[in-house]
Structures are given as structure tokens and as C-alpha cells.
C-alpha positions as protocol buffer text, in pm:
chain_id: "A"
residue {
  index: 1
  type: LYS
  ca { x: 1 y: 15 z: -14 }
}
residue {
  index: 2
  type: VAL
  ca { x: 132 y: 356 z: -68 }
}
residue {
  index: 3
  type: GLY
  ca { x: 59 y: 664 z: 91 }
}
residue {
  index: 4
  type: PHE
  ca { x: 112 y: 1004 z: -104 }
}
residue {
  index: 5
  type: PHE
  ca { x: 128 y: 1247 z: 85 }
}
residue {
  index: 6
  type: VAL
  ca { x: 21 y: 1635 z: -74 }
}
residue {
  index: 7
  type: GLY
  ca { x: 199 y: 1982 z: 93 }
}
residue {
  index: 8
  type: SER
  ca { x: 35 y: 2314 z: -52 }
}
residue {
  index: 9
  type: GLY
  ca { x: 158 y: 2503 z: -332 }
}
residue {
  index: 10
  type: LEU
  ca { x: 257 y: 2211 z: -610 }
}
residue {
  index: 11
  type: SER
  ca { x: 99 y: 2272 z: -932 }
}
residue {
  index: 12
  type: HIS
  ca { x: 175 y: 1906 z: -1051 }
}
residue {
  index: 13
  type: ALA
  ca { x: 73 y: 1726 z: -706 }
}
residue {
  index: 14
  type: GLN
  ca { x: -234 y: 1585 z: -930 }
}
residue {
  index: 15
  type: LYS
  ca { x: -27 y: 1534 z: -1207 }
}
residue {
  index: 16
  type: GLU
  ca { x: 209 y: 1277 z: -1002 }
}
residue {
  index: 17
  type: TRP
  ca { x: -50 y: 1151 z: -795 }
}
residue {
  index: 18
  type: LYS
  ca { x: -175 y: 1004 z: -1134 }
}
residue {
  index: 19
  type: GLU
  ca { x: 172 y: 912 z: -1281 }
}
residue {
  index: 20
  type: LEU
  ca { x: 188 y: 703 z: -946 }
}
residue {
  index: 21
  type: ARG
  ca { x: -99 y: 506 z: -974 }
}
residue {
  index: 22
  type: THR
  ca { x: -45 y: 435 z: -1369 }
}
residue {
  index: 23
  type: ALA
  ca { x: 279 y: 313 z: -1300 }
}
residue {
  index: 24
  type: PHE
  ca { x: 218 y: 38 z: -968 }
}
residue {
  index: 25
  type: GLY
  ca { x: -117 y: -73 z: -1206 }
}
residue {
  index: 26
  type: GLN
  ca { x: -266 y: -315 z: -984 }
}
residue {
  index: 27
  type: ALA
  ca { x: 3 y: -463 z: -816 }
}
residue {
  index: 28
  type: ALA
  ca { x: -74 y: -169 z: -540 }
}
residue {
  index: 29
  type: GLU
  ca { x: -279 y: 65 z: -399 }
}
residue {
  index: 30
  type: VAL
  ca { x: -232 y: 395 z: -404 }
}
residue {
  index: 31
  type: GLU
  ca { x: -384 y: 663 z: -161 }
}
residue {
  index: 32
  type: LYS
  ca { x: -364 y: 1008 z: -183 }
}
residue {
  index: 33
  type: LEU
  ca { x: -376 y: 1245 z: 150 }
}
residue {
  index: 34
  type: ASP
  ca { x: -413 y: 1583 z: 131 }
}
residue {
  index: 35
  type: ALA
  ca { x: -231 y: 1771 z: 405 }
}
residue {
  index: 36
  type: THR
  ca { x: -240 y: 2124 z: 258 }
}
residue {
  index: 37
  type: GLY
  ca { x: -548 y: 2165 z: 573 }
}
residue {
  index: 38
  type: ASN
  ca { x: -426 y: 2022 z: 839 }
}
residue {
  index: 39
  type: ARG
  ca { x: -150 y: 1835 z: 915 }
}
residue {
  index: 40
  type: SER
  ca { x: -315 y: 1602 z: 1190 }
}
residue {
  index: 41
  type: ILE
  ca { x: -393 y: 1392 z: 845 }
}
residue {
  index: 42
  type: PHE
  ca { x: -8 y: 1283 z: 834 }
}
residue {
  index: 43
  type: PHE
  ca { x: 20 y: 1181 z: 1189 }
}
residue {
  index: 44
  type: ASP
  ca { x: -302 y: 987 z: 1173 }
}
residue {
  index: 45
  type: LYS
  ca { x: -238 y: 765 z: 842 }
}
residue {
  index: 46
  type: VAL
  ca { x: 124 y: 809 z: 788 }
}
residue {
  index: 47
  type: ARG
  ca { x: 226 y: 490 z: 1030 }
}
residue {
  index: 48
  type: THR
  ca { x: -35 y: 234 z: 778 }
}
residue {
  index: 49
  type: PHE
  ca { x: 180 y: 251 z: 428 }
}
residue {
  index: 50
  type: GLU
  ca { x: 433 y: 55 z: 316 }
}
residue {
  index: 51
  type: ILE
  ca { x: 565 y: 282 z: 56 }
}
residue {
  index: 52
  type: LEU
  ca { x: 524 y: 654 z: 166 }
}
residue {
  index: 53
  type: TYR
  ca { x: 551 y: 914 z: -89 }
}
residue {
  index: 54
  type: LEU
  ca { x: 592 y: 1315 z: -3 }
}
residue {
  index: 55
  type: ALA
  ca { x: 529 y: 1566 z: -235 }
}
residue {
  index: 56
  type: CYS
  ca { x: 587 y: 1877 z: -43 }
}
residue {
  index: 57
  type: HIS
  ca { x: 841 y: 2217 z: 8 }
}
residue {
  index: 58
  type: GLY
  ca { x: 1083 y: 2094 z: 251 }
}
residue {
  index: 59
  type: VAL
  ca { x: 1246 y: 2393 z: 493 }
}
residue {
  index: 60
  type: GLY
  ca { x: 1607 y: 2312 z: 528 }
}
residue {
  index: 61
  type: PRO
  ca { x: 1819 y: 2395 z: 890 }
}
residue {
  index: 62
  type: ARG
  ca { x: 1958 y: 2729 z: 992 }
}
residue {
  index: 63
  type: GLU
  ca { x: 2150 y: 2697 z: 1270 }
}
residue {
  index: 64
  type: ASP
  ca { x: 1970 y: 2411 z: 1462 }
}
residue {
  index: 65
  type: PRO
  ca { x: 1900 y: 2091 z: 1241 }
}
residue {
  index: 66
  type: LYS
  ca { x: 1615 y: 2082 z: 1456 }
}
residue {
  index: 67
  type: GLN
  ca { x: 1477 y: 2345 z: 1287 }
}
residue {
  index: 68
  type: ALA
  ca { x: 1451 y: 2200 z: 924 }
}
residue {
  index: 69
  type: ALA
  ca { x: 1054 y: 2096 z: 859 }
}
residue {
  index: 70
  type: LEU
  ca { x: 806 y: 1962 z: 565 }
}
residue {
  index: 71
  type: LEU
  ca { x: 545 y: 2169 z: 488 }
}
residue {
  index: 72
  type: LEU
  ca { x: 293 y: 1917 z: 579 }
}
residue {
  index: 73
  type: GLY
  ca { x: -26 y: 2129 z: 715 }
}
residue {
  index: 74
  type: GLY
  ca { x: -220 y: 2432 z: 698 }
}
residue {
  index: 75
  type: PRO
  ca { x: -81 y: 2794 z: 734 }
}
residue {
  index: 76
  type: GLY
  ca { x: 192 y: 2826 z: 953 }
}
residue {
  index: 77
  type: GLU
  ca { x: 250 y: 2437 z: 962 }
}
residue {
  index: 78
  type: CYS
  ca { x: 494 y: 2197 z: 953 }
}
residue {
  index: 79
  type: VAL
  ca { x: 612 y: 1860 z: 1058 }
}
residue {
  index: 80
  type: THR
  ca { x: 951 y: 1899 z: 1229 }
}
residue {
  index: 81
  type: LEU
  ca { x: 1262 y: 1664 z: 1170 }
}
residue {
  index: 82
  type: PRO
  ca { x: 1234 y: 1554 z: 1531 }
}
residue {
  index: 83
  type: GLU
  ca { x: 872 y: 1508 z: 1538 }
}
residue {
  index: 84
  type: ILE
  ca { x: 977 y: 1274 z: 1204 }
}
residue {
  index: 85
  type: GLY
  ca { x: 1204 y: 1054 z: 1414 }
}
residue {
  index: 86
  type: SER
  ca { x: 955 y: 979 z: 1655 }
}
residue {
  index: 87
  type: LEU
  ca { x: 712 y: 805 z: 1434 }
}
residue {
  index: 88
  type: ASP
  ca { x: 649 y: 457 z: 1397 }
}
residue {
  index: 89
  type: LEU
  ca { x: 752 y: 359 z: 1071 }
}
residue {
  index: 90
  type: LYS
  ca { x: 775 y: -12 z: 1138 }
}
residue {
  index: 91
  type: SER
  ca { x: 580 y: -82 z: 837 }
}
residue {
  index: 92
  type: CYS
  ca { x: 711 y: 147 z: 593 }
}
residue {
  index: 93
  type: ARG
  ca { x: 973 y: -43 z: 353 }
}
residue {
  index: 94
  type: LEU
  ca { x: 1070 y: 252 z: 151 }
}
residue {
  index: 95
  type: ALA
  ca { x: 1001 y: 684 z: 218 }
}
residue {
  index: 96
  type: VAL
  ca { x: 1051 y: 925 z: -92 }
}
residue {
  index: 97
  type: LEU
  ca { x: 1099 y: 1231 z: -25 }
}
residue {
  index: 98
  type: GLN
  ca { x: 1028 y: 1473 z: -349 }
}
residue {
  index: 99
  type: ALA
  ca { x: 1076 y: 1788 z: -129 }
}
residue {
  index: 100
  type: CYS
  ca { x: 1381 y: 2020 z: -213 }
}
residue {
  index: 101
  type: TRP
  ca { x: 1740 y: 1940 z: -47 }
}
residue {
  index: 102
  type: THR
  ca { x: 1576 y: 1671 z: 207 }
}
residue {
  index: 103
  type: GLY
  ca { x: 1848 y: 1461 z: 135 }
}
residue {
  index: 104
  type: TRP
  ca { x: 2097 y: 1637 z: 323 }
}
residue {
  index: 105
  type: MET
  ca { x: 2237 y: 1501 z: 643 }
}
residue {
  index: 106
  type: ASP
  ca { x: 2457 y: 1689 z: 907 }
}
residue {
  index: 107
  type: HIS
  ca { x: 2737 y: 1556 z: 1106 }
}
residue {
  index: 108
  type: VAL
  ca { x: 2828 y: 1719 z: 1402 }
}
residue {
  index: 109
  type: ARG
  ca { x: 2986 y: 1593 z: 1771 }
}
residue {
  index: 110
  type: GLU
  ca { x: 2665 y: 1617 z: 1943 }
}
residue {
  index: 111
  type: PHE
  ca { x: 2427 y: 1412 z: 1713 }
}
residue {
  index: 112
  type: PRO
  ca { x: 2604 y: 1212 z: 1525 }
}
residue {
  index: 113
  type: ALA
  ca { x: 2372 y: 1211 z: 1209 }
}
residue {
  index: 114
  type: GLN
  ca { x: 2065 y: 1440 z: 1114 }
}
residue {
  index: 115
  type: GLY
  ca { x: 1849 y: 1517 z: 863 }
}
residue {
  index: 116
  type: PHE
  ca { x: 1511 y: 1342 z: 698 }
}
residue {
  index: 117
  type: PRO
  ca { x: 1695 y: 1025 z: 558 }
}
residue {
  index: 118
  type: GLN
  ca { x: 1799 y: 958 z: 929 }
}
residue {
  index: 119
  type: ALA
  ca { x: 1521 y: 1064 z: 1101 }
}
residue {
  index: 120
  type: LEU
  ca { x: 1335 y: 823 z: 849 }
}
residue {
  index: 121
  type: LEU
  ca { x: 1533 y: 547 z: 978 }
}
residue {
  index: 122
  type: ASP
  ca { x: 1529 y: 633 z: 1326 }
}
residue {
  index: 123
  type: ALA
  ca { x: 1150 y: 583 z: 1287 }
}
residue {
  index: 124
  type: GLY
  ca { x: 1160 y: 248 z: 1131 }
}
residue {
  index: 125
  type: ALA
  ca { x: 1119 y: 272 z: 765 }
}
residue {
  index: 126
  type: ALA
  ca { x: 1394 y: 28 z: 606 }
}
residue {
  index: 127
  type: ALA
  ca { x: 1508 y: 274 z: 328 }
}
residue {
  index: 128
  type: VAL
  ca { x: 1475 y: 670 z: 225 }
}
residue {
  index: 129
  type: ILE
  ca { x: 1530 y: 826 z: -127 }
}
residue {
  index: 130
  type: ALA
  ca { x: 1551 y: 1224 z: -82 }
}
residue {
  index: 131
  type: PRO
  ca { x: 1662 y: 1468 z: -316 }
}
residue {
  index: 132
  type: MET
  ca { x: 2025 y: 1680 z: -275 }
}
residue {
  index: 133
  type: LEU
  ca { x: 1915 y: 1977 z: -472 }
}
residue {
  index: 134
  type: PRO
  ca { x: 1617 y: 2185 z: -535 }
}
residue {
  index: 135
  type: VAL
  ca { x: 1386 y: 1964 z: -776 }
}
residue {
  index: 136
  type: SER
  ca { x: 1136 y: 2102 z: -983 }
}
residue {
  index: 137
  type: ASP
  ca { x: 744 y: 2024 z: -971 }
}
residue {
  index: 138
  type: ALA
  ca { x: 693 y: 1993 z: -1272 }
}
residue {
  index: 139
  type: LEU
  ca { x: 980 y: 1748 z: -1349 }
}
residue {
  index: 140
  type: CYS
  ca { x: 778 y: 1493 z: -1050 }
}
residue {
  index: 141
  type: PRO
  ca { x: 550 y: 1317 z: -1276 }
}
residue {
  index: 142
  type: ILE
  ca { x: 798 y: 1200 z: -1490 }
}
residue {
  index: 143
  type: PHE
  ca { x: 1045 y: 1062 z: -1203 }
}
residue {
  index: 144
  type: ALA
  ca { x: 735 y: 926 z: -1067 }
}
residue {
  index: 145
  type: SER
  ca { x: 594 y: 744 z: -1361 }
}
residue {
  index: 146
  type: VAL
  ca { x: 1025 y: 623 z: -1440 }
}
residue {
  index: 147
  type: PHE
  ca { x: 1063 y: 549 z: -1096 }
}
residue {
  index: 148
  type: CYS
  ca { x: 766 y: 374 z: -993 }
}
residue {
  index: 149
  type: ARG
  ca { x: 785 y: 129 z: -1299 }
}
residue {
  index: 150
  type: VAL
  ca { x: 1096 y: 7 z: -1265 }
}
residue {
  index: 151
  type: LEU
  ca { x: 1055 y: -59 z: -866 }
}
residue {
  index: 152
  type: ARG
  ca { x: 798 y: -300 z: -964 }
}
residue {
  index: 153
  type: PHE
  ca { x: 1087 y: -525 z: -1101 }
}
residue {
  index: 154
  type: ARG
  ca { x: 1392 y: -419 z: -944 }
}
residue {
  index: 155
  type: PRO
  ca { x: 1530 y: -386 z: -578 }
}
residue {
  index: 156
  type: ALA
  ca { x: 1509 y: 10 z: -460 }
}
residue {
  index: 157
  type: GLY
  ca { x: 1822 y: 120 z: -471 }
}
residue {
  index: 158
  type: GLU
  ca { x: 1890 y: -63 z: -823 }
}
residue {
  index: 159
  type: ALA
  ca { x: 1589 y: 99 z: -938 }
}
residue {
  index: 160
  type: LEU
  ca { x: 1727 y: 426 z: -875 }
}
residue {
  index: 161
  type: GLY
  ca { x: 2018 y: 415 z: -1045 }
}
residue {
  index: 162
  type: TYR
  ca { x: 1876 y: 300 z: -1317 }
}
residue {
  index: 163
  type: THR
  ca { x: 1569 y: 548 z: -1290 }
}
residue {
  index: 164
  type: LEU
  ca { x: 1829 y: 820 z: -1348 }
}
residue {
  index: 165
  type: GLU
  ca { x: 2015 y: 717 z: -1629 }
}
residue {
  index: 166
  type: VAL
  ca { x: 1663 y: 654 z: -1804 }
}
residue {
  index: 167
  type: LEU
  ca { x: 1582 y: 986 z: -1720 }
}
residue {
  index: 168
  type: ARG
  ca { x: 1891 y: 1163 z: -1858 }
}
residue {
  index: 169
  type: GLU
  ca { x: 1923 y: 948 z: -2161 }
}
residue {
  index: 170
  type: HIS
  ca { x: 1600 y: 1019 z: -2254 }
}
residue {
  index: 171
  type: GLU
  ca { x: 1512 y: 1356 z: -2163 }
}
residue {
  index: 172
  type: GLU
  ca { x: 1419 y: 1497 z: -2469 }
}
residue {
  index: 173
  type: THR
  ca { x: 1161 y: 1229 z: -2548 }
}
residue {
  index: 174
  type: LEU
  ca { x: 1017 y: 1276 z: -2155 }
}
residue {
  index: 175
  type: VAL
  ca { x: 1041 y: 1650 z: -2076 }
}
residue {
  index: 176
  type: PRO
  ca { x: 835 y: 1913 z: -2259 }
}
residue {
  index: 177
  type: ARG
  ca { x: 933 y: 2071 z: -2521 }
}
residue {
  index: 178
  type: GLY
  ca { x: 1019 y: 2437 z: -2384 }
}
residue {
  index: 179
  type: PHE
  ca { x: 1051 y: 2372 z: -2045 }
}
residue {
  index: 180
  type: ARG
  ca { x: 1423 y: 2466 z: -2026 }
}
residue {
  index: 181
  type: ALA
  ca { x: 1658 y: 2663 z: -2208 }
}
residue {
  index: 182
  type: GLY
  ca { x: 2051 y: 2533 z: -2136 }
}
residue {
  index: 183
  type: ASP
  ca { x: 2172 y: 2246 z: -1953 }
}
residue {
  index: 184
  type: SER
  ca { x: 2014 y: 1932 z: -1874 }
}
residue {
  index: 185
  type: ALA
  ca { x: 1702 y: 1952 z: -1645 }
}
residue {
  index: 186
  type: PHE
  ca { x: 1782 y: 1583 z: -1534 }
}
residue {
  index: 187
  type: ASP
  ca { x: 2177 y: 1644 z: -1471 }
}
residue {
  index: 188
  type: ILE
  ca { x: 2072 y: 1842 z: -1177 }
}
residue {
  index: 189
  type: TYR
  ca { x: 1906 y: 1569 z: -996 }
}
residue {
  index: 190
  type: GLU
  ca { x: 2060 y: 1398 z: -761 }
}
residue {
  index: 191
  type: TYR
  ca { x: 1903 y: 1181 z: -488 }
}
residue {
  index: 192
  type: ARG
  ca { x: 2056 y: 1033 z: -146 }
}
residue {
  index: 193
  type: PHE
  ca { x: 1959 y: 668 z: -79 }
}
residue {
  index: 194
  type: THR
  ca { x: 1991 y: 553 z: 275 }
}
residue {
  index: 195
  type: GLY
  ca { x: 1919 y: 227 z: 450 }
}
residue {
  index: 196
  type: ASP
  ca { x: 1894 y: -135 z: 302 }
}
residue {
  index: 197
  type: GLN
  ca { x: 1952 y: -107 z: -78 }
}
residue {
  index: 198
  type: ALA
  ca { x: 1800 y: -411 z: -174 }
}
residue {
  index: 199
  type: VAL
  ca { x: 1437 y: -343 z: -31 }
}
residue {
  index: 200
  type: ASP
  ca { x: 1248 y: -548 z: -310 }
}
residue {
  index: 201
  type: PHE
  ca { x: 901 y: -507 z: -395 }
}
residue {
  index: 202
  type: SER
  ca { x: 836 y: -746 z: -655 }
}
residue {
  index: 203
  type: GLY
  ca { x: 831 y: -1061 z: -542 }
}
residue {
  index: 204
  type: GLY
  ca { x: 595 y: -1006 z: -233 }
}
residue {
  index: 205
  type: TRP
  ca { x: 343 y: -778 z: -461 }
}
residue {
  index: 206
  type: PHE
  ca { x: 306 y: -1076 z: -700 }
}
residue {
  index: 207
  type: LYS
  ca { x: 282 y: -1304 z: -436 }
}
residue {
  index: 208
  type: ARG
  ca { x: 15 y: -1118 z: -282 }
}
residue {
  index: 209
  type: LYS
  ca { x: -177 y: -1135 z: -608 }
}
residue {
  index: 210
  type: ILE
  ca { x: -161 y: -1487 z: -683 }
}
residue {
  index: 211
  type: ALA
  ca { x: -207 y: -1556 z: -339 }
}
residue {
  index: 212
  type: GLY
  ca { x: -571 y: -1330 z: -364 }
}
residue {
  index: 213
  type: LEU
  ca { x: -689 y: -1526 z: -633 }
}
């Protein structure tokens, strides 16, 4: 089961959700949860999904890593880094963050690892994918379409690498004309994969589908 949480200020989230549903097909149920009005929906539902897909804006740390947050909720609301780390995500095998800069991880003496990838692992997620740089809202549906198709047949770590290769190699076909000028749109896409790269959904989904026949 896939939970697609959406924050405010994203113009292409609806298309991204449709691409997720199409990519997974009948292999997985994709539930869209609108977290633009109240952040409580995130805390109420987040623990119930095997895959978390978070489409939102991110706020990086200023002086204190604890100031980092995901903009999920109504005006003035967010989900902070400490709150992410305190969640119960034992059922989550993969978390995908489509929020700018959320792949960063700070290392200081008092806190050996700080950042959203580590916080999600501390909460129980088996693996996390998060961008190291800004991501374009308009390109997120394209990423979702390719990555989630590949994820049905390859382990998560391998699926991410293959997805980025495909996006860069076939950019002229995949990216709408007029979207960019100059350098490749996907050359700047750098993601951090943290956790178990061998997380694999292909066999599990297939076996569950057969068991339900």
C-alpha cells in the first residue's frame, strides 16, 4: 500500500499522483492524502503504509538541524525533523521525499547524523530516497512514472540508479519541449539513498496477488 501525501503550493501534484497510480497499476493501492489543510492527517495515517511518497516543500536547517521541516499542514503548520524521528514507521519499507534539499545530512559531535533520511530510518523505515538539490515540481510526475515502474521489477537502490540513467538518456523525449533552456534538466537530479538498497517489492506484490486469486 502506497501513501501519497501532498503539501501546499504544488501545481503538479495531481498529475504526479495519477502517474503513481498508472505506474503501479494493480500491483499496489495508491492512496492520496491532502495534507494542505491540517497536518494531523499526516500523523494519523503515516504509519499505515508500506511505501511513503511525500510531495511537499522542505525547509532546510538554519543554525539548528531541529529547525528543518516539511511543509505539511495548513498555513503556518509544518512537520519538524524531531517529529519525523519520533514516528512509528516499522511498516514502512521505503520512503520517497520529493522535497527540495531533504537529502542533506549534517554530522556534528552532539548528533552523529541529522537529517530527514536518518530521522526516517530512526523511525523505522527500511530505506529512504531524498533529493540533495532543488527539484522541479513539473518534473516530479516524470520521475514518479519511471521510478515506480522500475520499482516493480528491481530492488529500490538499483531502481533509483536505473531511473536516473533513463531520465538523463531520454530527456528530450520525456521532458516537454520549452520546459528548459541550456543544460540538461535531469543532470542536476542528485538523490541520496539511505538504508537497505536491497528492499524489493517485486516478489512480494506478485505473491500477494496470486494469493488473492
